[in-house]
PDB file of C-alpha atoms in Angstrom:
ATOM      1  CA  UNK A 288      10.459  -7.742 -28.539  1.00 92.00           C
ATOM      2  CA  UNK A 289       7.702  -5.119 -27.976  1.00 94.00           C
ATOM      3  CA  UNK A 290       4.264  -5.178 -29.692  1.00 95.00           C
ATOM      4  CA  UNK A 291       2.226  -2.339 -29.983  1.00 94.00           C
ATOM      5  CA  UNK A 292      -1.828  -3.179 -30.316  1.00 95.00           C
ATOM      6  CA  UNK A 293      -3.382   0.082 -32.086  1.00 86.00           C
ATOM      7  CA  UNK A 294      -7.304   0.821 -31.577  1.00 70.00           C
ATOM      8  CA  UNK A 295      -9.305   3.091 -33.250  1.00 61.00           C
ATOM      9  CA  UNK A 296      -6.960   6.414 -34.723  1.00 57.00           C
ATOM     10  CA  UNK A 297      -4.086   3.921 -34.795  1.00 64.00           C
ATOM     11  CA  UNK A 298      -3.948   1.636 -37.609  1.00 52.00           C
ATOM     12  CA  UNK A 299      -0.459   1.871 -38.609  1.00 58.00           C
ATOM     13  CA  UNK A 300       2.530   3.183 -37.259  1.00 64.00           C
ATOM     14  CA  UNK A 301       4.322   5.457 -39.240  1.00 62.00           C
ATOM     15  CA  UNK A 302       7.965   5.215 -37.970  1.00 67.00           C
ATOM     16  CA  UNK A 303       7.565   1.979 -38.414  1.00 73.00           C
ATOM     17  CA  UNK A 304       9.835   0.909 -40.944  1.00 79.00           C
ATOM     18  CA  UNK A 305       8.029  -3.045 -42.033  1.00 83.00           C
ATOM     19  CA  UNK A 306      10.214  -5.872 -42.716  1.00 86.00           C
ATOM     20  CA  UNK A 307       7.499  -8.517 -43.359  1.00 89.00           C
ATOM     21  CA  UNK A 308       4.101  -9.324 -42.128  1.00 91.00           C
ATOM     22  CA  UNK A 309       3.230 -12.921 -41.029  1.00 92.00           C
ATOM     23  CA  UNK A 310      -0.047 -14.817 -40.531  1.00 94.00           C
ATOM     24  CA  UNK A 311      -0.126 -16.650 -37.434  1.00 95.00           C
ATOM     25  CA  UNK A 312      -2.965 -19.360 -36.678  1.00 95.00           C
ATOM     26  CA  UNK A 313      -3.644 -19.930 -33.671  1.00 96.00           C
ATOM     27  CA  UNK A 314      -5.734 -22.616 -31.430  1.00 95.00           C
ATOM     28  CA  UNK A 315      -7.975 -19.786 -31.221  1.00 96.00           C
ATOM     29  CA  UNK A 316      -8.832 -19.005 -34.228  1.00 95.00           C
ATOM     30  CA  UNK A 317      -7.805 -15.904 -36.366  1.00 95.00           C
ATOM     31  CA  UNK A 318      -6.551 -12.423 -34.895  1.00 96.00           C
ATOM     32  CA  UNK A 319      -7.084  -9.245 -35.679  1.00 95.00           C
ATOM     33  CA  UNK A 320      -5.135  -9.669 -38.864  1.00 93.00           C
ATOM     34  CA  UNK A 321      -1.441 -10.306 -39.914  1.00 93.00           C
ATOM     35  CA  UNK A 322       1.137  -9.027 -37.318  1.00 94.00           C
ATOM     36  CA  UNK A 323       3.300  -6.503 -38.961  1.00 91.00           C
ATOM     37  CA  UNK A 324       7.383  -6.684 -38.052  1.00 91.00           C
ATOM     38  CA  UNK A 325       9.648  -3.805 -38.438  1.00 89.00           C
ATOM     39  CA  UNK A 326      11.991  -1.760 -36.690  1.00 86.00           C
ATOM     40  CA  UNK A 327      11.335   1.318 -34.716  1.00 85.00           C
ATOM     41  CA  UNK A 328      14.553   2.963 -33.548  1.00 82.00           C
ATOM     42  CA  UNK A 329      16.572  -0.005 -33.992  1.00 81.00           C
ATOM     43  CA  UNK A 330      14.276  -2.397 -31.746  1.00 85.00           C
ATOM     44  CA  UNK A 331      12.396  -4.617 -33.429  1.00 89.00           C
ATOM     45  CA  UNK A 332       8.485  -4.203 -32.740  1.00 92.00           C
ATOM     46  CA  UNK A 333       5.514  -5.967 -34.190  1.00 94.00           C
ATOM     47  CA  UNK A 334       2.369  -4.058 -34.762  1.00 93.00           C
ATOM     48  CA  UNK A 335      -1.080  -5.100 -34.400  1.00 94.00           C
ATOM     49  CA  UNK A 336      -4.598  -3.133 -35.643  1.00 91.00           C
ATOM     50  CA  UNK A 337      -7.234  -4.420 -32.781  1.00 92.00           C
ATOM     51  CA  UNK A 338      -9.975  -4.206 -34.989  1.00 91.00           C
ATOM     52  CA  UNK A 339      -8.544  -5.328 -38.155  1.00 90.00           C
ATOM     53  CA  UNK A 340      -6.354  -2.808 -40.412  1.00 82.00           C
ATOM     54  CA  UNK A 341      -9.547  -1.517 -42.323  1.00 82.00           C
ATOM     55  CA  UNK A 342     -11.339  -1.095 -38.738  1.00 80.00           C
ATOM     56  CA  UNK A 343     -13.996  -3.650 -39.587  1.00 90.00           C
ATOM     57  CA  UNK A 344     -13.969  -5.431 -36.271  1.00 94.00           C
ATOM     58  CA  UNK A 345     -16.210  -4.090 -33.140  1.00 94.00           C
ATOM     59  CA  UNK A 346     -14.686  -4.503 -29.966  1.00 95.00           C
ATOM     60  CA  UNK A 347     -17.025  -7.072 -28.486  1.00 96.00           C
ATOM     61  CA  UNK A 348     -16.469  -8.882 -31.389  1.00 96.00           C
ATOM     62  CA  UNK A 349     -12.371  -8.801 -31.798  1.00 96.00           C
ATOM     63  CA  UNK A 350     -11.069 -12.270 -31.151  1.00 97.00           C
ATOM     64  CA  UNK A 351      -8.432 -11.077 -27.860  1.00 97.00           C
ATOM     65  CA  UNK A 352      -7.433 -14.835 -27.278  1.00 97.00           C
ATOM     66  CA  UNK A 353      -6.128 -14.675 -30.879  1.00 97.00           C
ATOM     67  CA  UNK A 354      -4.480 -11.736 -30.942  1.00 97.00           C
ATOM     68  CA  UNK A 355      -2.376 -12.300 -27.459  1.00 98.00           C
ATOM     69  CA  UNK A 356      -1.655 -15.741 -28.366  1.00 97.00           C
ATOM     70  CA  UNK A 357      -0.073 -14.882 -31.640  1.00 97.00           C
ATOM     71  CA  UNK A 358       1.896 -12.157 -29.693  1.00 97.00           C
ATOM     72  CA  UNK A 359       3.484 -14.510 -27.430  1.00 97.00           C
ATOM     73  CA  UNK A 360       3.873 -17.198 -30.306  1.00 96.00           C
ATOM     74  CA  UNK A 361       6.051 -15.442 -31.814  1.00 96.00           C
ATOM     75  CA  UNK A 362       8.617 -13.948 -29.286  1.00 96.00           C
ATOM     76  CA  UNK A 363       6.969 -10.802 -28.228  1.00 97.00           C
ATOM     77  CA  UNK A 364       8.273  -9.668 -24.450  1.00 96.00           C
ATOM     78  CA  UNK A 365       5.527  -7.142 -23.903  1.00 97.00           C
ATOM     79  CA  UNK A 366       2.657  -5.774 -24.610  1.00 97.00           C
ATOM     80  CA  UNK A 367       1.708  -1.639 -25.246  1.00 96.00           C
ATOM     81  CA  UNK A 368      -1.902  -1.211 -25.638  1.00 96.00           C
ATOM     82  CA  UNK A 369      -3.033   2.216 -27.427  1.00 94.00           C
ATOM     83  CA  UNK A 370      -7.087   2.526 -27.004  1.00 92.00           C
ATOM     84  CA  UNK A 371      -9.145   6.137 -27.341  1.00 92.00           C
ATOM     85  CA  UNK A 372     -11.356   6.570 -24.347  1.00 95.00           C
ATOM     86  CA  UNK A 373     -13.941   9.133 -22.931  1.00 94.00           C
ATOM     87  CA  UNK A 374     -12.708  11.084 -19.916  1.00 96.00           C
ATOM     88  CA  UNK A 375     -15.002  11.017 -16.975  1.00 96.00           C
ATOM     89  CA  UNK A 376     -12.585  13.044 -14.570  1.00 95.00           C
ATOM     90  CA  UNK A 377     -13.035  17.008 -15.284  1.00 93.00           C
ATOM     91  CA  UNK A 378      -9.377  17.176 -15.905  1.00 93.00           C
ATOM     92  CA  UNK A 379      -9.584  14.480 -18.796  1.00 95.00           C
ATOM     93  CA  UNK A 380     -10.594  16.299 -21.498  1.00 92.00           C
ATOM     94  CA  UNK A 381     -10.096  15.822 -24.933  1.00 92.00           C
ATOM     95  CA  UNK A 382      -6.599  14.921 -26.737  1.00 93.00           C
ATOM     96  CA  UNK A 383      -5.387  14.288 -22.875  1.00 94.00           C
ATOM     97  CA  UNK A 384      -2.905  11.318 -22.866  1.00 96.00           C
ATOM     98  CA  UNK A 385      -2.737   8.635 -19.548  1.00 97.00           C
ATOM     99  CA  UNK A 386      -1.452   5.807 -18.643  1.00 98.00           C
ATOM    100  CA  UNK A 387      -3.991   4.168 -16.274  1.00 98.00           C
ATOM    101  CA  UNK A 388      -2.671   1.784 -13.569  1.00 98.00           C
ATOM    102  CA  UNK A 389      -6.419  -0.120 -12.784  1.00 98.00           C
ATOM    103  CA  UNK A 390     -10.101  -1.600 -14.271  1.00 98.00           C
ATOM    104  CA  UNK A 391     -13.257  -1.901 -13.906  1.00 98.00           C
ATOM    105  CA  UNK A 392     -14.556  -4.263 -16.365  1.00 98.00           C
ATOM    106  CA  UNK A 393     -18.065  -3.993 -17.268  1.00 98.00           C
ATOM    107  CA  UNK A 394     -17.812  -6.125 -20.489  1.00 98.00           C
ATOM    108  CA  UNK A 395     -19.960  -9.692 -20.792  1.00 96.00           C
ATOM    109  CA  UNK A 396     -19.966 -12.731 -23.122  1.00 96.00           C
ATOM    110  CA  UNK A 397     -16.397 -12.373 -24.199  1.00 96.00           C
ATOM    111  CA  UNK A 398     -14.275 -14.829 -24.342  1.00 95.00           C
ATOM    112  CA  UNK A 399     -12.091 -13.757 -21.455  1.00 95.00           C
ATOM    113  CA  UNK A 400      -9.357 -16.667 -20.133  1.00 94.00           C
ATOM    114  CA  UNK A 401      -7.433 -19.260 -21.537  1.00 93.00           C
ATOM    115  CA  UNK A 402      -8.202 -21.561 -18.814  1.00 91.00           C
ATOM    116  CA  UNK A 403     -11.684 -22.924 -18.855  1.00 84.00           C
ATOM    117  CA  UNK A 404     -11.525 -25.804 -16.831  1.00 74.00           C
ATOM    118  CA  UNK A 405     -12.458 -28.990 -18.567  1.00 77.00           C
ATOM    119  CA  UNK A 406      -9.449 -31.739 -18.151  1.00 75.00           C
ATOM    120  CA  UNK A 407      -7.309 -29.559 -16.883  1.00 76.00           C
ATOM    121  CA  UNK A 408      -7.302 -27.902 -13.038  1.00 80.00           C
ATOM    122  CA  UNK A 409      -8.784 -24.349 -12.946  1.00 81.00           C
ATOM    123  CA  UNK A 410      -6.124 -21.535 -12.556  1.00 86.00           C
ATOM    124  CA  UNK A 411      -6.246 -18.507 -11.167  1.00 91.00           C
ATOM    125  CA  UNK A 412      -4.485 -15.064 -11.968  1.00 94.00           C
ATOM    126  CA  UNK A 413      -3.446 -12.399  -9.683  1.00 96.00           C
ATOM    127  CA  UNK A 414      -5.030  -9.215 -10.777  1.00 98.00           C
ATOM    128  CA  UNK A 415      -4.629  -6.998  -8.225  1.00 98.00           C
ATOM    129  CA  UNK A 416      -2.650  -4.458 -10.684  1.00 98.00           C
ATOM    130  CA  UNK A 417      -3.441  -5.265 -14.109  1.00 98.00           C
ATOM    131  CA  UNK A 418      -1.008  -3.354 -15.550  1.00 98.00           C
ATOM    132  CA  UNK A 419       2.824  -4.137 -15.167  1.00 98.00           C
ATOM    133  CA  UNK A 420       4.662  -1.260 -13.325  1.00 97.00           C
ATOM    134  CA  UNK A 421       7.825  -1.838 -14.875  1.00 97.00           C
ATOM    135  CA  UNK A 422       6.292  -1.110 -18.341  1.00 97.00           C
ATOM    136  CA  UNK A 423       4.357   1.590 -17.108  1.00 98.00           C
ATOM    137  CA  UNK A 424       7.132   3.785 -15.815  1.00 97.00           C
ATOM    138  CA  UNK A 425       9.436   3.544 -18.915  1.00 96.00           C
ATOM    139  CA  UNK A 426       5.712   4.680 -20.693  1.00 97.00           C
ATOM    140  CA  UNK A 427       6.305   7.275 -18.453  1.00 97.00           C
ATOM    141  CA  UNK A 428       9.662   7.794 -18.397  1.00 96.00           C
ATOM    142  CA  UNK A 429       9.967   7.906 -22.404  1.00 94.00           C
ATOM    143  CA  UNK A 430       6.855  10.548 -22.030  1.00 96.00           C
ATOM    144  CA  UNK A 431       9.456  12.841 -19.593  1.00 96.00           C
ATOM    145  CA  UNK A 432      12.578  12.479 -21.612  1.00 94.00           C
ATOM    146  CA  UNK A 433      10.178  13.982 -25.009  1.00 93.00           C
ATOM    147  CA  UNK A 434       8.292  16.583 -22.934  1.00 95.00           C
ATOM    148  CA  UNK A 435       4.948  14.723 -23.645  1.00 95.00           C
ATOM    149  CA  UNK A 436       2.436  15.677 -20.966  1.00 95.00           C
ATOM    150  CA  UNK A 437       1.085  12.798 -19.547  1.00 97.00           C
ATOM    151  CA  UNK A 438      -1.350  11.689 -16.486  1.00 97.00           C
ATOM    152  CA  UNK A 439       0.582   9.022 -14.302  1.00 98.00           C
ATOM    153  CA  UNK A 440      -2.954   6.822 -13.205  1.00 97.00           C
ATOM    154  CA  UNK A 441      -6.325   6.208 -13.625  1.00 98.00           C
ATOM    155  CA  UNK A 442      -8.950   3.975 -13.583  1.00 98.00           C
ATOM    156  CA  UNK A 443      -9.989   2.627 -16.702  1.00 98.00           C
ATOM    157  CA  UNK A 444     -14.078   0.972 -17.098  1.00 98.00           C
ATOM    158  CA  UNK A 445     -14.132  -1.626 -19.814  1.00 98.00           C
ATOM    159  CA  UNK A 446     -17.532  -1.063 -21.313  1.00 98.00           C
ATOM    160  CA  UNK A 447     -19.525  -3.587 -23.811  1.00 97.00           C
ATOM    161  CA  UNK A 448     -19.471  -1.297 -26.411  1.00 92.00           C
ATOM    162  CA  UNK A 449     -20.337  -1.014 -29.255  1.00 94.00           C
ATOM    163  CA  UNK A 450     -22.683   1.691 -28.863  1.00 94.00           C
ATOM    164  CA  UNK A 451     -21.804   4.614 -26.584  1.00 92.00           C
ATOM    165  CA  UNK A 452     -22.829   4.711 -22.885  1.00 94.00           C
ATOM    166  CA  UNK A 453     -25.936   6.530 -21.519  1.00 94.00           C
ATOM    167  CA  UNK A 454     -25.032   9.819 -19.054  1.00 93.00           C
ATOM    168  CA  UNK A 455     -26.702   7.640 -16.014  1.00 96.00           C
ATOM    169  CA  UNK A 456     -24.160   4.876 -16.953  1.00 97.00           C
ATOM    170  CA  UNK A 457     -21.419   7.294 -16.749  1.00 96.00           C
ATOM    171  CA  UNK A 458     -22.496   8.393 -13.651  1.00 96.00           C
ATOM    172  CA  UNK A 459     -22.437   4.898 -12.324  1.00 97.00           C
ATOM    173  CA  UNK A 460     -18.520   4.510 -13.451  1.00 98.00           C
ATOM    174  CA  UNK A 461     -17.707   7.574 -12.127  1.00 97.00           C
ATOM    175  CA  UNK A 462     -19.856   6.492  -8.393  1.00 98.00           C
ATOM    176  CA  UNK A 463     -17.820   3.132  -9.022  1.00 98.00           C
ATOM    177  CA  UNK A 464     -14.454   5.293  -9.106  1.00 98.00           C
ATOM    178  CA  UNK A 465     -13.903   5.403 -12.793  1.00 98.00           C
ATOM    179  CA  UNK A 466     -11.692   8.324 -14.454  1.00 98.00           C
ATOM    180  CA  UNK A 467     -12.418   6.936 -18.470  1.00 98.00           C
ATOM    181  CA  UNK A 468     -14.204   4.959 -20.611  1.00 97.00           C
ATOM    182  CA  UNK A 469     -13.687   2.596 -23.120  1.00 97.00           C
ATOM    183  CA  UNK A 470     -14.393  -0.694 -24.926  1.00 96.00           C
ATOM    184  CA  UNK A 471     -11.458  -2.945 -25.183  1.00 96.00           C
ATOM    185  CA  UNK A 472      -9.119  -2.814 -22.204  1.00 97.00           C
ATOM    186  CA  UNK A 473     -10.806  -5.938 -20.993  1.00 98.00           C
ATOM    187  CA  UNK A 474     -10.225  -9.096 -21.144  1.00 98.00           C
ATOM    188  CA  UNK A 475      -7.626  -7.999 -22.983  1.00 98.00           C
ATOM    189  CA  UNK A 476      -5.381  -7.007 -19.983  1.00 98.00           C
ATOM    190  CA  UNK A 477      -5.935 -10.371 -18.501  1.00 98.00           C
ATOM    191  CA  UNK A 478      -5.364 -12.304 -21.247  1.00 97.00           C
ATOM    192  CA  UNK A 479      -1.946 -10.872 -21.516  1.00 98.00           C
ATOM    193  CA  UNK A 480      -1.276 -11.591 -17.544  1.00 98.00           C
ATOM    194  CA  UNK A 481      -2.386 -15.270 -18.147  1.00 96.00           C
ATOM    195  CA  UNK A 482      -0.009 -15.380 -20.894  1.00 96.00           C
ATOM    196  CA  UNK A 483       2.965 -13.809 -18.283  1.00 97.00           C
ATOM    197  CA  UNK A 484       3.067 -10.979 -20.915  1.00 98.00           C
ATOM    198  CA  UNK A 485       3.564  -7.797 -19.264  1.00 98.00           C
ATOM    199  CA  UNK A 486       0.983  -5.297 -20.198  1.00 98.00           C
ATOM    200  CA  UNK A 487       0.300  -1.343 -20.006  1.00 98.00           C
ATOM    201  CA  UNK A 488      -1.793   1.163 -21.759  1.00 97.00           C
ATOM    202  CA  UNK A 489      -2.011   4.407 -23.076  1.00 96.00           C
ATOM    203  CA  UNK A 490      -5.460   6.206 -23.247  1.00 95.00           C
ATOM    204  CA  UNK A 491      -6.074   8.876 -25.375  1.00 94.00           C
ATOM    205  CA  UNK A 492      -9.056  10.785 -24.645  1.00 94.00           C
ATOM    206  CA  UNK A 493     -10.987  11.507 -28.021  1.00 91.00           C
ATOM    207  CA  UNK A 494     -14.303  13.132 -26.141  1.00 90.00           C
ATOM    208  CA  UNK A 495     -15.588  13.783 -22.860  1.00 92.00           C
ATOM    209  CA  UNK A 496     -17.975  10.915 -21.931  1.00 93.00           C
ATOM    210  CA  UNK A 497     -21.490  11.115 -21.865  1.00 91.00           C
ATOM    211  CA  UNK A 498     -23.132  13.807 -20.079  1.00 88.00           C
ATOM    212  CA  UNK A 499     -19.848  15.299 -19.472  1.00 85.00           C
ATOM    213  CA  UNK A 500     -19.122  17.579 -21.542  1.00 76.00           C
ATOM    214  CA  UNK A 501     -20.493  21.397 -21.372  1.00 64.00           C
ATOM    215  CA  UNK A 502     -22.807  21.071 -24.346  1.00 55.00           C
ATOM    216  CA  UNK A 503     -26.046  19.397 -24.370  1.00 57.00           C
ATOM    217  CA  UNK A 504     -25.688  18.795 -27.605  1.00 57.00           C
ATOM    218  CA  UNK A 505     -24.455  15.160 -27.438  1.00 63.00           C
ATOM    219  CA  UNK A 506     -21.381  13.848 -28.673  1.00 69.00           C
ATOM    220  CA  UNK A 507     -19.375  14.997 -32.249  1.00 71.00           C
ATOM    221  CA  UNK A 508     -18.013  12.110 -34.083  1.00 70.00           C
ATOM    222  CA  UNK A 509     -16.474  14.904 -36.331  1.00 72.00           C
ATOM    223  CA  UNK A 510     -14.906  16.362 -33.765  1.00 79.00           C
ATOM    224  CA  UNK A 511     -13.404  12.872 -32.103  1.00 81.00           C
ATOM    225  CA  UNK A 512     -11.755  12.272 -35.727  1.00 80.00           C
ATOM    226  CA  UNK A 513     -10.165  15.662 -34.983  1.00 85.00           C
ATOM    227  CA  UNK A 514      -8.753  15.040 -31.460  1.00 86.00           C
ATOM    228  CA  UNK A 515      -7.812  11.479 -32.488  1.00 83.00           C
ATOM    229  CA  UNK A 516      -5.596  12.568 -35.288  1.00 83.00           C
ATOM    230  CA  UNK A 517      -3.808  15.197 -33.705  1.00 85.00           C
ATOM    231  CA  UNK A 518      -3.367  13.111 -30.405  1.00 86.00           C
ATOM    232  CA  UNK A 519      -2.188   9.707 -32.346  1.00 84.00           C
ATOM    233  CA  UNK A 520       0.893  12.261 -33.381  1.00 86.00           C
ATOM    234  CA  UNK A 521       2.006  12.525 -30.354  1.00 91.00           C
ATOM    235  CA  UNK A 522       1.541   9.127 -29.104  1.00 91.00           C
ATOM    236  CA  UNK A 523       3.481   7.483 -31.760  1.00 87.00           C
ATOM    237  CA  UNK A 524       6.285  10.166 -30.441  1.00 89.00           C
ATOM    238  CA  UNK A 525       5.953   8.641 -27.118  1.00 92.00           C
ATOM    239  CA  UNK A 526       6.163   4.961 -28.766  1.00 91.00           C
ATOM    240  CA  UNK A 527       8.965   6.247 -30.379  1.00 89.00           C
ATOM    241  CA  UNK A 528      11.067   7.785 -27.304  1.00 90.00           C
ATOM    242  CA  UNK A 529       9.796   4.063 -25.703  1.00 92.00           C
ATOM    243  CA  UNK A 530      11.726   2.282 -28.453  1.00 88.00           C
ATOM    244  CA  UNK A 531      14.863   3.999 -28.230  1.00 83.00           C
ATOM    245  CA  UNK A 532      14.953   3.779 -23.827  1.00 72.00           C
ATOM    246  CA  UNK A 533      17.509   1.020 -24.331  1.00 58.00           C
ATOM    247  CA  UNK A 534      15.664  -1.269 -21.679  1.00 57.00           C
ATOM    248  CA  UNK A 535      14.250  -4.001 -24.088  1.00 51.00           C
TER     249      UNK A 535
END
């Protein structure tokens, strides 16, 4: 069973035609909010809003153990992440659609493993490629068989969020290799990789980051709600031609 965890521009999913909605408790404390079942092209999916389905929850605040742990409670086989970010990369601009393959993660103070020691031995993950190829290509593959333009990599910096970054910040990403910016990739990709949930991601690009783009003028919330809009269209036409690849 897939789930598909919406950020910011994607609270619901449209095509999603809802069978029920559960509450799930967790040893973690709450998620995000209910998980939302339904069908999607005849494959069951259950949908989750990151930061709550009225977008009350900042992303250093949004309780990741919860949400991946209810996933995986209740059947889920993997895990599509949808997250607006700010391209660093010239060729990222705005309303641009990619499905990165690695992370930085700048983020602190989260709570950011399941295994903390204590009685039990410490374990470690491999996280050489936090996202899972397999589900990355049929992201990709879905995007081909539609006609959806998409980039095939890039390197995604968690950031702490949630204020915006500085211009000399985004200069550091970039110097550190970084192609786009946002808030809540991390620890959510790990989490899932702990949980031996494969994860992947699609970025949508709702601005150019800071000090990126040609204007001085700083960045237009107006104009992200714009970009976002238009762009979640055509993602949820990607989830769609995901759904119905027959390999789930």
């Amino acid at each position: 069973m897939l789930a598909i965890v919406g950020g910011s521009g994607l609270t619901q999913l449209a095509s999603l035609e809802v069978t029920r909605r559960e509450v799930v408790r967790t040893p973690y404390g709450e998620p995000s909010g209910a998980l939302t079942f339904g069908m999607v092209c005849d494959q069951e999916v259950v949908f989750l809003a990151r930061h709550g389905y009225g977008h009350t929850i900042p992303p250093h605040r949004v309780n990741y153990r919860a949400n991946l742990w209810a996933l995986k409670q209740v059947g889920v086989t993997d895990v599509v992440s949808v997250a607006s970010v700010g391209g660093i990369r010239a060729d990222f601009g705005p309303g641009a659609l990619i499905v990165p393959d690695q992370i930085i993660d700048y983020t602190w103070g989260r709570e950011c493993t399941f295994f903390e020691g204590g009685e039990s031995p410490v374990r470690h993950v491999d996280f050489t490629h936090p996202y899972d190829q397999k589900l990355r290509q049929r992201l990709l593959d879905a995007a081909a068989k539609i006609g959806e333009a998409v980039y095939d990599g890039g390197v995604y910096a968690a950031s702490q969020g949630p204020r915006l970054e500085t211009a000399a910040e985004i200069d550091r990403f970039e110097r550190d290799g970084a192609d786009v910016v946002g808030m809540t990739g991390m620890p959510e990709a790990v989490l899932a990789r702990e949980l031996e949930l494969p994860y992947a991601a699609i970025n949508v690009v709702a601005n150019y980051a800071a000090g990126r783009a040609s204007s001085e003028a700083g960045i237009s919330f107006d104009s992200i709600e714009v970009v976002l809009h238009e762009a979640m269209t055509r993602v949820r036409g990607l989830l769609n031609g995901l759904c119905s690849d027959g390999d789930h």
